[in-house]
Amino acid sequence: MKKTASAHWQGGIKDGKGTISTESGALKESPYGFNTRFEDKPGTNPEELIGAAHAGCFSMALSKELGDAGMTAESIDTKAQVTLEKVEGGFEISTVHLTLRAKIPGADRAAFEKAVEAAKTGCPVSKVLKATITLEGILEA
């Protein structure tokens, strides 16, 4: 399976601007630029998109792992905090911290924790990232 996304950029790094679109149409010419990445201007940025992709991928992977363990989540809410740091030679995404809140009636804590770890390491977005990935999981009764 292949999915396509595209980006268009015009201008220099600080004064330029771009748009990002996805094949599905979920994003259609969504604006991004230096000011949406490093300032508080409306629009998106690559780190935000990676965070959204990672949170979504992890949530789906967790749902599968829970199902394999005989559990079904009433809800899975995942947030991804992506850290972009200046390093020698430019910038890098150094860490992604996932915060999970899951409501799983009657869940076994050990099985939940095993499913969370399997989802964290097994989700395709986790596999593609070179960053350190940390996770805080909260199981609600």
Tab-separated table of C-alpha atoms in Angstrom:
chain	number	residue	atom	x	y	z
A	1	MET	CA	0.000	0.000	0.000
A	2	LYS	CA	1.325	3.438	-0.898
A	3	LYS	CA	-0.055	6.776	0.261
A	4	THR	CA	0.912	10.094	-1.278
A	5	ALA	CA	1.325	13.549	0.196
A	6	SER	CA	2.730	16.614	-1.498
A	7	ALA	CA	4.263	19.917	-0.523
A	8	HIS	CA	4.679	23.125	-2.495
A	9	TRP	CA	7.137	25.818	-1.344
A	10	GLN	CA	7.798	29.339	-2.582
A	11	GLY	CA	10.465	31.774	-1.413
A	12	GLY	CA	13.254	31.747	1.146
A	13	ILE	CA	13.297	29.915	4.443
A	14	LYS	CA	12.072	32.809	6.629
A	15	ASP	CA	9.887	34.741	4.195
A	16	GLY	CA	8.698	31.795	2.135
A	17	LYS	CA	5.513	29.850	2.479
A	18	GLY	CA	4.185	26.522	1.443
A	19	THR	CA	1.206	24.236	1.340
A	20	ILE	CA	0.812	20.564	2.166
A	21	SER	CA	-1.806	18.276	0.634
A	22	THR	CA	-2.677	14.614	1.021
A	23	GLU	CA	-4.026	12.150	-1.498
A	24	SER	CA	-7.093	11.531	0.676
A	25	GLY	CA	-7.948	15.232	0.753
A	26	ALA	CA	-7.743	15.365	4.567
A	27	LEU	CA	-5.191	18.130	4.016
A	28	LYS	CA	-5.714	20.317	0.993
A	29	GLU	CA	-3.222	23.100	0.497
A	30	SER	CA	-2.807	23.508	4.260
A	31	PRO	CA	-0.400	26.403	4.866
A	32	TYR	CA	2.979	25.937	6.511
A	33	GLY	CA	6.131	27.972	6.817
A	34	PHE	CA	8.799	29.295	9.139
A	35	ASN	CA	6.183	31.294	11.031
A	36	THR	CA	3.927	28.236	11.583
A	37	ARG	CA	6.909	26.157	12.660
A	38	PHE	CA	8.786	28.531	14.964
A	39	GLU	CA	6.153	31.184	15.759
A	40	ASP	CA	2.452	31.056	16.576
A	41	LYS	CA	1.008	31.761	13.133
A	42	PRO	CA	-1.992	29.733	11.912
A	43	GLY	CA	-1.082	26.700	9.841
A	44	THR	CA	0.717	23.454	10.335
A	45	ASN	CA	4.316	22.253	10.370
A	46	PRO	CA	6.143	18.968	9.777
A	47	GLU	CA	6.548	18.209	13.495
A	48	GLU	CA	2.839	18.651	14.155
A	49	LEU	CA	2.022	16.341	11.257
A	50	ILE	CA	4.489	13.708	12.491
A	51	GLY	CA	2.921	13.972	15.954
A	52	ALA	CA	-0.574	13.487	14.539
A	53	ALA	CA	0.583	10.530	12.456
A	54	HIS	CA	2.360	8.954	15.429
A	55	ALA	CA	-0.579	9.406	17.825
A	56	GLY	CA	-2.988	7.942	15.264
A	57	CYS	CA	-0.709	5.042	14.357
A	58	PHE	CA	-0.019	4.173	17.996
A	59	SER	CA	-3.738	4.293	18.889
A	60	MET	CA	-4.614	1.916	16.056
A	61	ALA	CA	-1.726	-0.423	16.927
A	62	LEU	CA	-2.806	-0.442	20.578
A	63	SER	CA	-6.360	-1.316	19.585
A	64	LYS	CA	-5.007	-4.332	17.677
A	65	GLU	CA	-2.718	-5.417	20.547
A	66	LEU	CA	-5.563	-5.099	23.054
A	67	GLY	CA	-7.813	-7.171	20.786
A	68	ASP	CA	-5.130	-9.849	20.545
A	69	ALA	CA	-5.110	-9.921	24.379
A	70	GLY	CA	-8.902	-10.249	24.534
A	71	MET	CA	-9.574	-6.644	25.525
A	72	THR	CA	-11.565	-3.908	23.808
A	73	ALA	CA	-11.010	-0.275	24.662
A	74	GLU	CA	-13.961	1.969	25.291
A	75	SER	CA	-11.631	4.833	24.421
A	76	ILE	CA	-7.982	5.414	23.523
A	77	ASP	CA	-6.765	9.015	23.602
A	78	THR	CA	-3.144	9.596	22.604
A	79	LYS	CA	-1.204	12.848	22.440
A	80	ALA	CA	2.242	13.099	20.865
A	81	GLN	CA	4.678	15.821	21.887
A	82	VAL	CA	7.385	16.145	19.237
A	83	THR	CA	10.618	17.915	20.210
A	84	LEU	CA	12.594	19.701	17.514
A	85	GLU	CA	16.081	20.649	18.685
A	86	LYS	CA	18.907	22.647	17.184
A	87	VAL	CA	21.957	20.410	16.853
A	88	GLU	CA	25.289	20.664	15.123
A	89	GLY	CA	24.509	20.930	11.429
A	90	GLY	CA	20.862	21.994	11.754
A	91	PHE	CA	17.794	20.625	13.494
A	92	GLU	CA	16.530	17.178	14.418
A	93	ILE	CA	13.482	15.612	15.964
A	94	SER	CA	15.105	14.291	19.116
A	95	THR	CA	12.152	12.881	21.039
A	96	VAL	CA	8.502	12.022	20.788
A	97	HIS	CA	6.607	11.663	24.061
A	98	LEU	CA	3.292	9.854	23.847
A	99	THR	CA	0.680	10.385	26.536
A	100	LEU	CA	-2.031	7.753	26.538
A	101	ARG	CA	-5.337	7.666	28.381
A	102	ALA	CA	-7.221	4.444	27.813
A	103	LYS	CA	-10.536	3.360	29.230
A	104	ILE	CA	-10.819	-0.421	29.160
A	105	PRO	CA	-13.456	-1.898	31.460
A	106	GLY	CA	-12.153	-4.977	33.289
A	107	ALA	CA	-8.643	-4.656	31.870
A	108	ASP	CA	-5.779	-6.674	33.282
A	109	ARG	CA	-2.974	-4.181	34.087
A	110	ALA	CA	-0.110	-6.502	33.074
A	111	ALA	CA	-1.778	-7.360	29.764
A	112	PHE	CA	-2.489	-3.659	29.187
A	113	GLU	CA	1.154	-2.701	29.784
A	114	LYS	CA	2.362	-5.478	27.476
A	115	ALA	CA	-0.039	-4.289	24.748
A	116	VAL	CA	1.105	-0.675	25.190
A	117	GLU	CA	4.779	-1.606	24.809
A	118	ALA	CA	4.070	-3.776	21.762
A	119	ALA	CA	2.116	-0.926	20.145
A	120	LYS	CA	4.841	1.606	20.963
A	121	THR	CA	7.571	-0.413	19.287
A	122	GLY	CA	5.419	-2.034	16.609
A	123	CYS	CA	3.536	0.888	15.134
A	124	PRO	CA	4.959	1.726	11.669
A	125	VAL	CA	5.480	5.399	12.548
A	126	SER	CA	7.520	4.430	15.635
A	127	LYS	CA	9.652	2.210	13.419
A	128	VAL	CA	10.431	5.011	10.962
A	129	LEU	CA	11.443	7.550	13.615
A	130	LYS	CA	15.056	7.759	14.751
A	131	ALA	CA	13.973	9.828	17.776
A	132	THR	CA	13.790	8.555	21.340
A	133	ILE	CA	10.181	7.608	22.011
A	134	THR	CA	8.832	7.775	25.550
A	135	LEU	CA	5.343	6.968	26.731
A	136	GLU	CA	3.149	7.560	29.756
A	137	GLY	CA	0.108	5.293	29.886
A	138	ILE	CA	-2.899	5.862	32.103
A	139	LEU	CA	-5.482	3.120	32.385
A	140	GLU	CA	-8.850	4.350	33.537
A	141	ALA	CA	-11.329	1.950	35.054
